[in-house]
Short mmCIF file of C-alpha atoms and ligand atoms in Angstrom, two decimals:
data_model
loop_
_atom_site.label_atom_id
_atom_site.label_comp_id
_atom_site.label_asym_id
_atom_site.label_seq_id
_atom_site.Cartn_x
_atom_site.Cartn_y
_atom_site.Cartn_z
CA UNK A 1 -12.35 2.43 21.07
CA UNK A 2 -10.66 5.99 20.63
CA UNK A 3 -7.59 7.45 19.69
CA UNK A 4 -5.35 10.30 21.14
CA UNK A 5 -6.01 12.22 18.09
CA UNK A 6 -9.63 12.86 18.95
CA UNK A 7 -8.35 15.34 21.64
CA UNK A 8 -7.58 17.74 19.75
CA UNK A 9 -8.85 19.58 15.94
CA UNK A 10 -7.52 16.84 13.80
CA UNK A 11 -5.83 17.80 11.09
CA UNK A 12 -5.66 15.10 8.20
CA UNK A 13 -2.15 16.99 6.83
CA UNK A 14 -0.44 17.27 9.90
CA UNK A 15 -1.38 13.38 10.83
CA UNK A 16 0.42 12.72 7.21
CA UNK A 17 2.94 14.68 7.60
CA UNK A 18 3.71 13.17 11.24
CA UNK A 19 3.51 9.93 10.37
CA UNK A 20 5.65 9.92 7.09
CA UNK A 21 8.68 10.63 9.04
CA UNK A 22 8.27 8.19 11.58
CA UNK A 23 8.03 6.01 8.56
CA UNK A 24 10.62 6.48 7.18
CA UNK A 25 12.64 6.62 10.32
CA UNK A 26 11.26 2.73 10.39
CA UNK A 27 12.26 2.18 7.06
CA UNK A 28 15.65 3.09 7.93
CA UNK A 29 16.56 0.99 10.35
CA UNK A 30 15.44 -1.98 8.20
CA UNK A 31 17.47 -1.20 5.84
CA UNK A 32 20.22 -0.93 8.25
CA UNK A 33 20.04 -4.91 8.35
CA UNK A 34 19.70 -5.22 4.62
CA UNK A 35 22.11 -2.80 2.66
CA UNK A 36 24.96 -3.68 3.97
CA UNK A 37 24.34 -7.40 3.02
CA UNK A 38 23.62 -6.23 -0.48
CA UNK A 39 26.59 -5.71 -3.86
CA UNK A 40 26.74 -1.62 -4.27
CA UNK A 41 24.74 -1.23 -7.31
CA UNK A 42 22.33 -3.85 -6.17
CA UNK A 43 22.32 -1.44 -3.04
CA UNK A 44 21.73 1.81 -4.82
CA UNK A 45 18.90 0.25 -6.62
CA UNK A 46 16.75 -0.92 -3.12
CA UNK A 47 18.01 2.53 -1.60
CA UNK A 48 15.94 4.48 -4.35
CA UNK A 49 13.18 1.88 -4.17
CA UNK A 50 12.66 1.94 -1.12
CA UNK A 51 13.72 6.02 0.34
CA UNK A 52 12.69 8.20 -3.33
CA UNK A 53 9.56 8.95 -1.39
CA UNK A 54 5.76 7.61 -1.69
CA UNK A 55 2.87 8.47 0.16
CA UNK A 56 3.70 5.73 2.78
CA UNK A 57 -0.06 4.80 2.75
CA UNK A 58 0.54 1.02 3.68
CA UNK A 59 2.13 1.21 7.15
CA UNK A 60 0.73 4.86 7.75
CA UNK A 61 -3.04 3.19 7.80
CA UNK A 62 -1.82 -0.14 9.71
CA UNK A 63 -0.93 2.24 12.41
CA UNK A 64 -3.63 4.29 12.54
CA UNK A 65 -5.76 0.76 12.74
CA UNK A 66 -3.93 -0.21 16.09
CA UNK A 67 -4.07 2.87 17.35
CA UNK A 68 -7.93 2.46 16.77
CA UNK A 69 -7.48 -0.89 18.44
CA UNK A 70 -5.98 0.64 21.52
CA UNK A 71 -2.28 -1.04 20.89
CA UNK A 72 -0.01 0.28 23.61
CA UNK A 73 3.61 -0.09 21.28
CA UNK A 74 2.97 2.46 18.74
CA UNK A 75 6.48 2.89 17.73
CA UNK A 76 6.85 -1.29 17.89
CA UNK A 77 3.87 -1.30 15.23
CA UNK A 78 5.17 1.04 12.89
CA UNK A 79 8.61 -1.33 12.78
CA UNK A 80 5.62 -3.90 11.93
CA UNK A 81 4.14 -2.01 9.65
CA UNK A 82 7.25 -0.76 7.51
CA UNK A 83 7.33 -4.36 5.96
CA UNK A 84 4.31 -3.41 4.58
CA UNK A 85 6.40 -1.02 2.77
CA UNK A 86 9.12 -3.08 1.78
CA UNK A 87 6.58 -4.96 -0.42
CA UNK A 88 4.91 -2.67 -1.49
CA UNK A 89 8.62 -0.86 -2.97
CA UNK A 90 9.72 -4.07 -4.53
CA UNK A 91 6.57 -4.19 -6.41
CA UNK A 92 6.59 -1.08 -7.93
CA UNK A 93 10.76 -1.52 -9.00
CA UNK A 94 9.27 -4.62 -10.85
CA UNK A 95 6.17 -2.91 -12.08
CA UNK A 96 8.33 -0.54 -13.87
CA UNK A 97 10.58 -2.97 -15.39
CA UNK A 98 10.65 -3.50 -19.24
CA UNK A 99 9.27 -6.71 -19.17
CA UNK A 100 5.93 -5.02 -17.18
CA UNK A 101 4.90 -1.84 -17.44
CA UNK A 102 8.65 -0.25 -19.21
CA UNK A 103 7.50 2.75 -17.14
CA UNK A 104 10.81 5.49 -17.40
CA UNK A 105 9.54 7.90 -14.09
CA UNK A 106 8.18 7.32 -10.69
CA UNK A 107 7.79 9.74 -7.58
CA UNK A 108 8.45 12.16 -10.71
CA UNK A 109 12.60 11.32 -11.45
CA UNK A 110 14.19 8.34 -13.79
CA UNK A 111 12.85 4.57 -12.21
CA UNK A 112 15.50 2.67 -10.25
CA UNK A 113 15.98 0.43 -13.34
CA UNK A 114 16.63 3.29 -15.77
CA UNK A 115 19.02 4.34 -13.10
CA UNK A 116 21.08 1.38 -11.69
CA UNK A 117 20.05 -1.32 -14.39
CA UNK A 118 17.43 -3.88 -14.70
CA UNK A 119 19.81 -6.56 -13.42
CA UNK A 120 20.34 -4.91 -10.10
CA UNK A 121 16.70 -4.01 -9.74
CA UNK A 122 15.29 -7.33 -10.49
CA UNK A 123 17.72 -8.46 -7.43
CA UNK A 124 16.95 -5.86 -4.83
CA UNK A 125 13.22 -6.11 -5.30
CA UNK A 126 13.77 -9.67 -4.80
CA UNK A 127 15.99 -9.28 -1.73
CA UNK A 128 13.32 -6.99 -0.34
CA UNK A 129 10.64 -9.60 -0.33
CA UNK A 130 12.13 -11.86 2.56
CA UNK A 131 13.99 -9.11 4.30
CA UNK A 132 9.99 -7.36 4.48
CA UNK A 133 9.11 -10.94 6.35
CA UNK A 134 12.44 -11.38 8.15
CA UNK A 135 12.18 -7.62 9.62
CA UNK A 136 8.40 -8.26 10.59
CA UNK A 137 9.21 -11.05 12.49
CA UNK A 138 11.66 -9.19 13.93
CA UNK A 139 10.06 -6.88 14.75
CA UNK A 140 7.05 -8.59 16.23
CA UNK A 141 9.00 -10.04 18.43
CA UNK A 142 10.28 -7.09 19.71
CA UNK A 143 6.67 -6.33 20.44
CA UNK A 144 6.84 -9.57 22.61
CA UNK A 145 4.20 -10.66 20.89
CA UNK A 146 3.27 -14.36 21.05
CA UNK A 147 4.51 -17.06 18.70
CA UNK A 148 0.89 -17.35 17.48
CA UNK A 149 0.12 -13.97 16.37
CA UNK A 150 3.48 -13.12 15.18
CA UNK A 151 3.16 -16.06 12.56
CA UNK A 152 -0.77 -14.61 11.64
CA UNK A 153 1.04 -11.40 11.35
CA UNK A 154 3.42 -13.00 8.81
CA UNK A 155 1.06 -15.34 6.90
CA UNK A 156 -0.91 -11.87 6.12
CA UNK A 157 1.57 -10.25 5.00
CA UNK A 158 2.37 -13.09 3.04
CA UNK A 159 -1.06 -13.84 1.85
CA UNK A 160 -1.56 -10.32 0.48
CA UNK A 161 2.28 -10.08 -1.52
CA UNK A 162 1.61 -13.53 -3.27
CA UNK A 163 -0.08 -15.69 -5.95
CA UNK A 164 -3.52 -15.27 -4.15
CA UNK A 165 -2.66 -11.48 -3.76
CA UNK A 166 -0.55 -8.78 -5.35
CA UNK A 167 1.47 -11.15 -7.62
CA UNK A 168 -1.62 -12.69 -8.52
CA UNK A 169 -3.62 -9.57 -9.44
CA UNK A 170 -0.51 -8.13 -11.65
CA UNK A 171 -0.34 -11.40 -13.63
CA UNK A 172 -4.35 -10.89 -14.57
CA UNK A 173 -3.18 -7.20 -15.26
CA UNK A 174 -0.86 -7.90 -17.53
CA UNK A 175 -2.94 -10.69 -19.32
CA UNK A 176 -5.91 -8.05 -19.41
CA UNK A 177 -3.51 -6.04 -21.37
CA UNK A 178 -5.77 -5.59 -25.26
CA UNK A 179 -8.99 -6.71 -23.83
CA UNK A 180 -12.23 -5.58 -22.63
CA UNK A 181 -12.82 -6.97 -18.78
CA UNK A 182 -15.33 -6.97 -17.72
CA UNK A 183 -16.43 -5.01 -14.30
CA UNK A 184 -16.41 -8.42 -12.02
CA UNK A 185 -12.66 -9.18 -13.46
CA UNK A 186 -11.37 -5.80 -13.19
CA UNK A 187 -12.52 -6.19 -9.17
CA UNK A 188 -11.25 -8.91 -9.10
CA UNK A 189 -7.78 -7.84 -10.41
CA UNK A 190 -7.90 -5.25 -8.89
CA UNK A 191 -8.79 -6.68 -5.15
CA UNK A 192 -5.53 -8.87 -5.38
CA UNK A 193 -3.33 -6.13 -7.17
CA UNK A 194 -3.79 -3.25 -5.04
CA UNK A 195 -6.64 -4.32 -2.38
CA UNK A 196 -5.09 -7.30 -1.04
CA UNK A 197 -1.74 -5.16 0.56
CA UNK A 198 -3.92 -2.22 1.51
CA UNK A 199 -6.12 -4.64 3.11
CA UNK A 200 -3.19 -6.23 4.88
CA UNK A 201 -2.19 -3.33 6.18
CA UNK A 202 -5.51 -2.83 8.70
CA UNK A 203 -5.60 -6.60 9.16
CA UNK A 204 -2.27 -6.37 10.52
CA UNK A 205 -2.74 -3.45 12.58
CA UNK A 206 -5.69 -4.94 14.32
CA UNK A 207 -3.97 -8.26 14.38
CA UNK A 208 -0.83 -6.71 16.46
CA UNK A 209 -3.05 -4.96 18.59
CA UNK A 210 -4.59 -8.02 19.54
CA UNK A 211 -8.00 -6.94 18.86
CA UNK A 212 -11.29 -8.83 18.92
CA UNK A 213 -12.55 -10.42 15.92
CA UNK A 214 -15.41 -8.24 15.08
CA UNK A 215 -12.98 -5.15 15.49
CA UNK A 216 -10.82 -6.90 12.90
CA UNK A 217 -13.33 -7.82 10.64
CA UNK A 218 -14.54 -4.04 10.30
CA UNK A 219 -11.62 -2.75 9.98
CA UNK A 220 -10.87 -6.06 6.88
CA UNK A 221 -14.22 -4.49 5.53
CA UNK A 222 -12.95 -1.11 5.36
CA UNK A 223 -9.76 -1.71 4.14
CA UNK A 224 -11.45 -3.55 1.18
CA UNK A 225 -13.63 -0.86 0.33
CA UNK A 226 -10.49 2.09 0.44
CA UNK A 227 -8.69 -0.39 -1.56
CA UNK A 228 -11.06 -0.17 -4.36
CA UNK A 229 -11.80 3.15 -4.34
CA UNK A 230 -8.05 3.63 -4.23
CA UNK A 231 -7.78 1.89 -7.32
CA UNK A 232 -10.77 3.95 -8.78
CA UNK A 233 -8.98 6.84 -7.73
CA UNK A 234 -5.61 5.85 -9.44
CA UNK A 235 -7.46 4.78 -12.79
CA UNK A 236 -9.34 8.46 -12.92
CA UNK A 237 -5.85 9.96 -12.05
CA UNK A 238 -3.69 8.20 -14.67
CA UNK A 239 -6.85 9.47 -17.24
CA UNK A 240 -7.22 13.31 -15.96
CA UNK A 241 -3.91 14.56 -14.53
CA UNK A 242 -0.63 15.68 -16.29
CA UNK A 243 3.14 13.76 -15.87
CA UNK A 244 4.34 16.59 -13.70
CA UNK A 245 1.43 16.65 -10.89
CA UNK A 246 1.33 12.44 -11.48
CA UNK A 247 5.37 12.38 -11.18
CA UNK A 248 5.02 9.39 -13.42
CA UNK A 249 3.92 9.49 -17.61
CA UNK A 250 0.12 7.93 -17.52
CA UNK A 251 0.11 4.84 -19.25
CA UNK A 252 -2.82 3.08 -19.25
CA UNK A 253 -4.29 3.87 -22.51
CA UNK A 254 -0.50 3.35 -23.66
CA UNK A 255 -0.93 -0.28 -22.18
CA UNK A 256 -4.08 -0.73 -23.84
CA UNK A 257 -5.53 -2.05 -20.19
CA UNK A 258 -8.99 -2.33 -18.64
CA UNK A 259 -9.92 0.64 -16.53
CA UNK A 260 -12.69 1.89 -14.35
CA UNK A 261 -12.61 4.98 -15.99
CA UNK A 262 -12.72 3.21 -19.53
CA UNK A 263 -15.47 1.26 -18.04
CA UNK A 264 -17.26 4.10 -16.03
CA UNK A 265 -16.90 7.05 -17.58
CA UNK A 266 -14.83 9.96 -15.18
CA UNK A 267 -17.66 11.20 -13.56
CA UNK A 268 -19.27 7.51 -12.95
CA UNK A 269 -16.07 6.36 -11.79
CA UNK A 270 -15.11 9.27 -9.42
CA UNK A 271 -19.13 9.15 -7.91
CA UNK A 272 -18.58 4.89 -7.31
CA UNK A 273 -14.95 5.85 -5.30
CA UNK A 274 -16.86 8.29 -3.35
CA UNK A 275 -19.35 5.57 -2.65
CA UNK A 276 -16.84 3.35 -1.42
CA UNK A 277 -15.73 6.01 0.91
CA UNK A 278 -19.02 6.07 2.51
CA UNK A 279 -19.22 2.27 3.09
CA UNK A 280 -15.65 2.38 4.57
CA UNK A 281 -16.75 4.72 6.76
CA UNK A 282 -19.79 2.37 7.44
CA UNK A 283 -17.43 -0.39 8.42
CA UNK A 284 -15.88 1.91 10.96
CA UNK A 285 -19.39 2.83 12.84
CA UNK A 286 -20.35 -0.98 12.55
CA UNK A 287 -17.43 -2.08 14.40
CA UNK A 288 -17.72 0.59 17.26
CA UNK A 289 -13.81 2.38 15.62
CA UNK A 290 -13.41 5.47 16.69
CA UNK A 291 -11.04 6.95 14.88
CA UNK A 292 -10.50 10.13 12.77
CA UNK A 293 -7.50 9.04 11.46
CA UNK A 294 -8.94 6.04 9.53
CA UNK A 295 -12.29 8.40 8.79
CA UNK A 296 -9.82 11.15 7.30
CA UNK A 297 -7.65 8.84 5.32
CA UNK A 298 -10.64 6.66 3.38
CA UNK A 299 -11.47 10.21 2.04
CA UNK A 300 -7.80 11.06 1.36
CA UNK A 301 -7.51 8.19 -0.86
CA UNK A 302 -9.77 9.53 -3.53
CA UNK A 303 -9.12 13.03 -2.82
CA UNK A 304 -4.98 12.66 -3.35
CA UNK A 305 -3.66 14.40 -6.28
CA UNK A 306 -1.03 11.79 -6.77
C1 LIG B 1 7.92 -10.37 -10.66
C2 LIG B 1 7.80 -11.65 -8.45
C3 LIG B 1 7.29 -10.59 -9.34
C4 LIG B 1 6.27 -9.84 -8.92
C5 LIG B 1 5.78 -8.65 -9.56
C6 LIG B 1 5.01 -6.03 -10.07
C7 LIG B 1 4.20 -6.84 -9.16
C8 LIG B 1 4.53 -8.23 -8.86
C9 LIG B 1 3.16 -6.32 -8.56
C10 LIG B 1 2.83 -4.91 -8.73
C11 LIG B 1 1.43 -4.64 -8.40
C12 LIG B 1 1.25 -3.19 -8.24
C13 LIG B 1 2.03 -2.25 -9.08
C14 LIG B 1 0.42 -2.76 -7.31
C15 LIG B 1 0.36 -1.34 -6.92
C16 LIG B 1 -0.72 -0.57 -7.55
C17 LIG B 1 -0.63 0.87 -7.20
C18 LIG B 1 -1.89 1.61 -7.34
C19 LIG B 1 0.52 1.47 -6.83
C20 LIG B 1 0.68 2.88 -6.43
O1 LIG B 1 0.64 2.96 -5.02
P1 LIG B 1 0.79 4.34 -4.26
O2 LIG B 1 -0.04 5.38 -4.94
O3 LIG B 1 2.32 4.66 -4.52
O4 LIG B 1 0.53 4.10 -2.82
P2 LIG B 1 3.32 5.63 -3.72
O5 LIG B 1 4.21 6.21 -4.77
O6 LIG B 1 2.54 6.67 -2.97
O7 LIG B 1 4.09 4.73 -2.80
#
């Protein structure tokens, strides 16, 4: 198993850069489908959601995991893997709301809510949540994929966004909010708030690229272990860097919540995400990937500055 990136240096910044764009290219033409649909304000409102920029990590790692898997449709599987990031935007316009986190600034200007009203945001988030599984069935089919894998692709997706998942993990969260957890419940909060999509995103990528199961399963494993130290990584961020470099006001003490970092320590906390690194990496050599995409991005998650 090999990618076309290990013909050349790779460089980790360039890959990013590259694949941003053709992200957001994606993202565009599913919103194509959607905006139009959508009331103007409730328009404006999914338009900054889902275009006031990110780090694109979702769909940029499900492609890099069928590229790893040999998929021949590249550009098919980053349509695919965009609905990855229409989740992934609602979520955060309803993390931000009042009624969650009443966070003012994301991506470092004023949060769609603060902008075009909570009304309007409540609705586009919401309208983004079947478009995301409309537009990957779409585009699955595209693909010409079979019936059979384009509904695994979809009860993923849907798996990972819901009760057992994200939506899930953010209801704990928020119930955690004044009390000590304890390390088992924060990973286990913390594997349906933020692991479960990230997770997604490699199943699906291996899942398109019609890979065998043992492929799959490594690259499941891996995605579980960047997911946490992901998480690690966001917890030691929101305690050690400023609301400029952040582009967001750090709030968890604010919140009063549970964090590795209250739990850890910094330095405990940033040597466990490191360790997680290493047994992502694992994953990779136990399945036979060869890819320096995936190898350069489970180290990107912890080294990010944002
Ligand atoms: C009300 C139906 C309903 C659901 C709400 C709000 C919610 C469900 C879930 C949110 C869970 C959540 C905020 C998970 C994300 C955690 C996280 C670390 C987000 C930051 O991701 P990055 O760093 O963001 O990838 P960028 O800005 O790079 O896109």
């Amino acid at each position: 198993m090999s990618s076309p990136s290990t013909e050349g240096a790779f460089s980790l910044e360039r890959f990013l850069d590259r694949e941003r764009v053709a992200v957001e290219g994606a993202l565009g033409q599913a919103l194509d489908a959607l905006l139009p649909l959508l009331d103007p304000q409730v328009r404006d409102a999914v338009r900054q959601g889902v275009t006031s920029g990110g780090k694109r990590l979702r769909p940029i790692l499900c492609v890099a995991a069928y590229r790893a898997c040999g998929g021949p449709d590249e550009e098919g599987a980053r349509q695919v893997a965009a609905a990855l990031e229409l989740i992934h935007a609602y979520s955060l316009m309803h993390d931000d709301l009042p009624c969650m986190d009443d966070a003012p600034l994301r991506r470092g200007r004023p949060t769609p809510h603060a902008v075009h009203g909570e009304a309007s945001t409540v609705l586009g988030a919401g309208a983004l949540i079947p478009a995301a599984h409309l537009h990957l069935w779409h585009s699955a089919s595209e693909m010409g994929l079979p019936d059979g894998v384009r509904r695994d692709l979809v009860r993923i997706l849907a798996r990972a966004a819901g009760a057992g998942g994200m939506v899930g993990g953010q209801a704990l969260d928020l119930l955690g909010e004044g009390r000590r957890l304890e390390r088992g419940e924060l990973d286990g909060l913390h594997r349906r708030k933020t692991g479960a999509l990230l997770t997604a995103a490699l199943s699906m990528g291996a899942v398109a690229a019609r890979a065998q199961d043992g492929v799959r399963e490594a690259l499941e494993a891996y995605g579980r272990a960047i997911g946490m130290a992901f998480q690690i990584a966001d917890d030691v961020l929101d305690a050690t860097a400023d609301a400029d470099a952040l582009g967001k006001n750090p709030s968890d003490a604010e919140l009063d919540k549970s964090t590795y970092v209250a739990l850890l320590g910094v330095g405990e906390a940033r040597g466990e995400a490191r360790r997680l690194v290493r047994e992502a990496r694992e994953a990779l050599r136990d399945g036979g990937i060869e890819s320096p995409a995936l190898d350069g991005l489970a180290a990107y998650v912890v080294d990010r500055d944002r």
